């Protein structure tokens, strides 16, 4: 895997001091938000992306962007959903750049099934879903967002969320049934 830049999510003490002088309540509310949501967003991105390192970087980038725009982000209905979506968009962009710079060798089949079939778990089955379906499942099940919140977080119509969720859950049930002894 290619090296990624590592971002520090915690605001620097100088940035906090400057921000506090402008808006003490804003920084305090961001710090509270960060403590409450950062791990949750990271876990959701890790499941969605299937890559813990990329999820960590995406969470850091999204939290840094939320901090820079906290006066606007704090007013949205679901700031955690906003951060999740920004992290997902950032990771998607990273993957696109990475694929352009480092294409797969011709002999690699990206659709090949996992090699360790004996270690099938719900997470392994979830990883078989495409990223768009996985994102809906993560928002609805792991993050506990409503259909409307999921639609807003992923910039989709509510009907699209419902249909992707139904298809994804059916695929998960079928995969888990196939793998059951």
Short mmCIF file of C-alpha atoms in Angstrom, two decimals:
data_model
loop_
_atom_site.label_atom_id
_atom_site.label_comp_id
_atom_site.label_asym_id
_atom_site.label_seq_id
_atom_site.Cartn_x
_atom_site.Cartn_y
_atom_site.Cartn_z
CA UNK A 1 0.00 0.00 0.00
CA UNK A 2 1.26 3.46 -0.81
CA UNK A 3 2.34 5.81 1.93
CA UNK A 4 -0.29 8.27 3.06
CA UNK A 5 0.14 11.52 4.81
CA UNK A 6 -0.82 11.35 8.46
CA UNK A 7 -2.89 14.19 9.82
CA UNK A 8 -3.16 15.20 13.42
CA UNK A 9 -6.79 15.78 14.27
CA UNK A 10 -6.29 17.55 17.56
CA UNK A 11 -6.18 21.29 16.95
CA UNK A 12 -2.83 22.85 17.75
CA UNK A 13 -2.61 24.85 20.96
CA UNK A 14 -1.92 28.03 18.96
CA UNK A 15 -4.99 27.47 16.79
CA UNK A 16 -7.10 26.78 19.86
CA UNK A 17 -5.83 29.94 21.55
CA UNK A 18 -6.63 32.07 18.51
CA UNK A 19 -9.99 30.42 18.09
CA UNK A 20 -10.78 30.77 21.81
CA UNK A 21 -10.11 34.46 21.69
CA UNK A 22 -12.66 34.68 18.87
CA UNK A 23 -15.19 32.14 20.11
CA UNK A 24 -14.54 30.21 23.32
CA UNK A 25 -17.91 28.48 23.18
CA UNK A 26 -17.28 27.35 19.57
CA UNK A 27 -14.01 25.61 20.39
CA UNK A 28 -15.47 24.04 23.50
CA UNK A 29 -18.44 22.76 21.52
CA UNK A 30 -16.11 21.37 18.82
CA UNK A 31 -13.97 19.66 21.45
CA UNK A 32 -17.11 18.12 22.95
CA UNK A 33 -18.28 17.06 19.47
CA UNK A 34 -14.85 15.61 18.66
CA UNK A 35 -14.71 13.56 21.86
CA UNK A 36 -18.23 12.26 21.29
CA UNK A 37 -18.00 11.51 17.55
CA UNK A 38 -14.43 10.93 16.35
CA UNK A 39 -14.21 7.26 17.32
CA UNK A 40 -17.71 6.56 16.03
CA UNK A 41 -16.97 8.21 12.66
CA UNK A 42 -13.63 6.37 12.45
CA UNK A 43 -15.28 2.98 13.07
CA UNK A 44 -17.99 3.71 10.50
CA UNK A 45 -15.40 4.74 7.90
CA UNK A 46 -13.22 1.71 8.70
CA UNK A 47 -16.14 -0.64 8.06
CA UNK A 48 -17.26 1.26 4.95
CA UNK A 49 -13.79 1.56 3.43
CA UNK A 50 -12.41 -1.78 4.61
CA UNK A 51 -9.09 -0.10 5.43
CA UNK A 52 -8.36 1.06 8.98
CA UNK A 53 -5.41 3.27 8.00
CA UNK A 54 -7.35 5.04 5.27
CA UNK A 55 -10.30 5.46 7.68
CA UNK A 56 -7.99 7.02 10.26
CA UNK A 57 -6.64 9.49 7.70
CA UNK A 58 -10.14 10.24 6.38
CA UNK A 59 -11.46 10.86 9.89
CA UNK A 60 -8.57 13.16 10.65
CA UNK A 61 -9.09 15.12 7.45
CA UNK A 62 -12.85 15.37 7.94
CA UNK A 63 -12.49 16.47 11.58
CA UNK A 64 -9.91 19.09 10.57
CA UNK A 65 -12.33 20.41 7.95
CA UNK A 66 -15.17 20.42 10.48
CA UNK A 67 -12.99 22.35 12.91
CA UNK A 68 -12.13 24.94 10.26
CA UNK A 69 -15.83 25.39 9.44
CA UNK A 70 -17.29 24.69 12.87
CA UNK A 71 -19.55 27.75 12.90
CA UNK A 72 -21.41 26.32 9.86
CA UNK A 73 -21.02 22.59 10.61
CA UNK A 74 -22.37 22.96 14.14
CA UNK A 75 -25.66 24.24 12.67
CA UNK A 76 -26.37 21.27 10.39
CA UNK A 77 -28.92 18.71 11.57
CA UNK A 78 -26.32 15.96 11.97
CA UNK A 79 -22.70 17.15 12.26
CA UNK A 80 -21.51 13.54 12.70
CA UNK A 81 -23.13 12.60 9.40
CA UNK A 82 -21.50 15.62 7.77
CA UNK A 83 -18.08 14.54 9.02
CA UNK A 84 -18.70 10.94 7.91
CA UNK A 85 -19.63 12.11 4.42
CA UNK A 86 -16.61 14.44 4.15
CA UNK A 87 -14.34 11.58 5.27
CA UNK A 88 -15.93 9.21 2.77
CA UNK A 89 -15.55 11.76 -0.04
CA UNK A 90 -11.92 12.40 0.91
CA UNK A 91 -11.15 8.66 0.94
CA UNK A 92 -12.88 8.17 -2.41
CA UNK A 93 -10.78 10.96 -3.89
CA UNK A 94 -7.63 9.46 -2.37
CA UNK A 95 -8.42 6.06 -3.93
CA UNK A 96 -9.03 7.64 -7.33
CA UNK A 97 -5.69 9.44 -7.22
CA UNK A 98 -3.97 6.30 -5.95
CA UNK A 99 -5.44 4.11 -8.75
CA UNK A 100 -4.35 6.62 -11.39
CA UNK A 101 -0.84 6.74 -9.99
CA UNK A 102 -0.54 2.99 -9.22
CA UNK A 103 -2.77 0.89 -11.51
CA UNK A 104 -3.34 -2.77 -10.67
CA UNK A 105 -1.13 -5.29 -12.46
CA UNK A 106 -2.94 -7.03 -15.33
CA UNK A 107 -2.87 -10.45 -13.62
CA UNK A 108 -4.68 -9.25 -10.44
CA UNK A 109 -8.43 -9.95 -10.35
CA UNK A 110 -10.05 -7.38 -8.03
CA UNK A 111 -13.32 -9.36 -8.05
CA UNK A 112 -11.68 -12.54 -6.76
CA UNK A 113 -13.29 -13.92 -3.60
CA UNK A 114 -11.40 -13.63 -0.32
CA UNK A 115 -8.76 -16.34 0.03
CA UNK A 116 -9.48 -17.12 3.70
CA UNK A 117 -13.01 -18.54 3.38
CA UNK A 118 -12.71 -20.31 6.76
CA UNK A 119 -12.45 -16.97 8.55
CA UNK A 120 -15.76 -15.61 7.24
CA UNK A 121 -17.41 -13.19 9.63
CA UNK A 122 -20.12 -10.59 9.37
CA UNK A 123 -17.42 -8.00 8.66
CA UNK A 124 -15.91 -10.11 5.90
CA UNK A 125 -19.35 -10.57 4.33
CA UNK A 126 -20.03 -6.85 4.68
CA UNK A 127 -16.80 -6.12 2.81
CA UNK A 128 -18.17 -8.02 -0.18
CA UNK A 129 -20.74 -5.28 -0.71
CA UNK A 130 -19.82 -2.38 -2.95
CA UNK A 131 -18.82 0.80 -1.10
CA UNK A 132 -22.07 2.63 -1.87
CA UNK A 133 -24.20 -0.16 -0.37
CA UNK A 134 -21.81 -0.59 2.53
CA UNK A 135 -22.05 3.15 3.29
CA UNK A 136 -25.84 2.91 3.56
CA UNK A 137 -25.66 -0.13 5.83
CA UNK A 138 -23.05 1.55 8.03
CA UNK A 139 -25.11 4.75 8.35
CA UNK A 140 -28.36 2.94 9.13
CA UNK A 141 -27.03 0.10 11.31
CA UNK A 142 -23.70 1.14 12.82
CA UNK A 143 -24.33 4.88 13.15
CA UNK A 144 -28.05 4.44 13.81
CA UNK A 145 -29.06 7.24 11.44
CA UNK A 146 -32.63 7.49 10.20
CA UNK A 147 -33.42 7.09 6.52
CA UNK A 148 -33.67 10.87 6.15
CA UNK A 149 -30.38 11.44 7.99
CA UNK A 150 -28.65 8.77 5.90
CA UNK A 151 -30.00 10.35 2.72
CA UNK A 152 -28.72 13.76 3.82
CA UNK A 153 -25.33 12.41 4.91
CA UNK A 154 -24.76 10.53 1.65
CA UNK A 155 -26.49 13.10 -0.57
CA UNK A 156 -29.02 10.56 -1.83
CA UNK A 157 -32.79 10.42 -2.19
CA UNK A 158 -34.57 8.61 0.65
CA UNK A 159 -35.90 6.05 -1.84
CA UNK A 160 -32.36 5.31 -2.96
CA UNK A 161 -31.32 4.75 0.67
CA UNK A 162 -34.24 2.37 1.20
CA UNK A 163 -33.59 0.36 -1.97
CA UNK A 164 -29.82 0.12 -1.39
CA UNK A 165 -30.41 -0.95 2.21
CA UNK A 166 -32.94 -3.60 1.18
CA UNK A 167 -30.64 -5.02 -1.52
CA UNK A 168 -27.61 -4.91 0.78
CA UNK A 169 -29.39 -6.65 3.65
CA UNK A 170 -30.72 -9.32 1.27
CA UNK A 171 -27.19 -9.89 -0.04
CA UNK A 172 -25.83 -10.06 3.50
CA UNK A 173 -28.50 -12.58 4.54
CA UNK A 174 -27.78 -14.71 1.48
CA UNK A 175 -24.03 -14.62 2.07
CA UNK A 176 -24.34 -15.46 5.75
CA UNK A 177 -26.76 -18.31 4.94
CA UNK A 178 -24.33 -19.71 2.32
CA UNK A 179 -21.46 -19.61 4.79
CA UNK A 180 -23.38 -21.19 7.68
CA UNK A 181 -22.34 -24.78 8.39
#
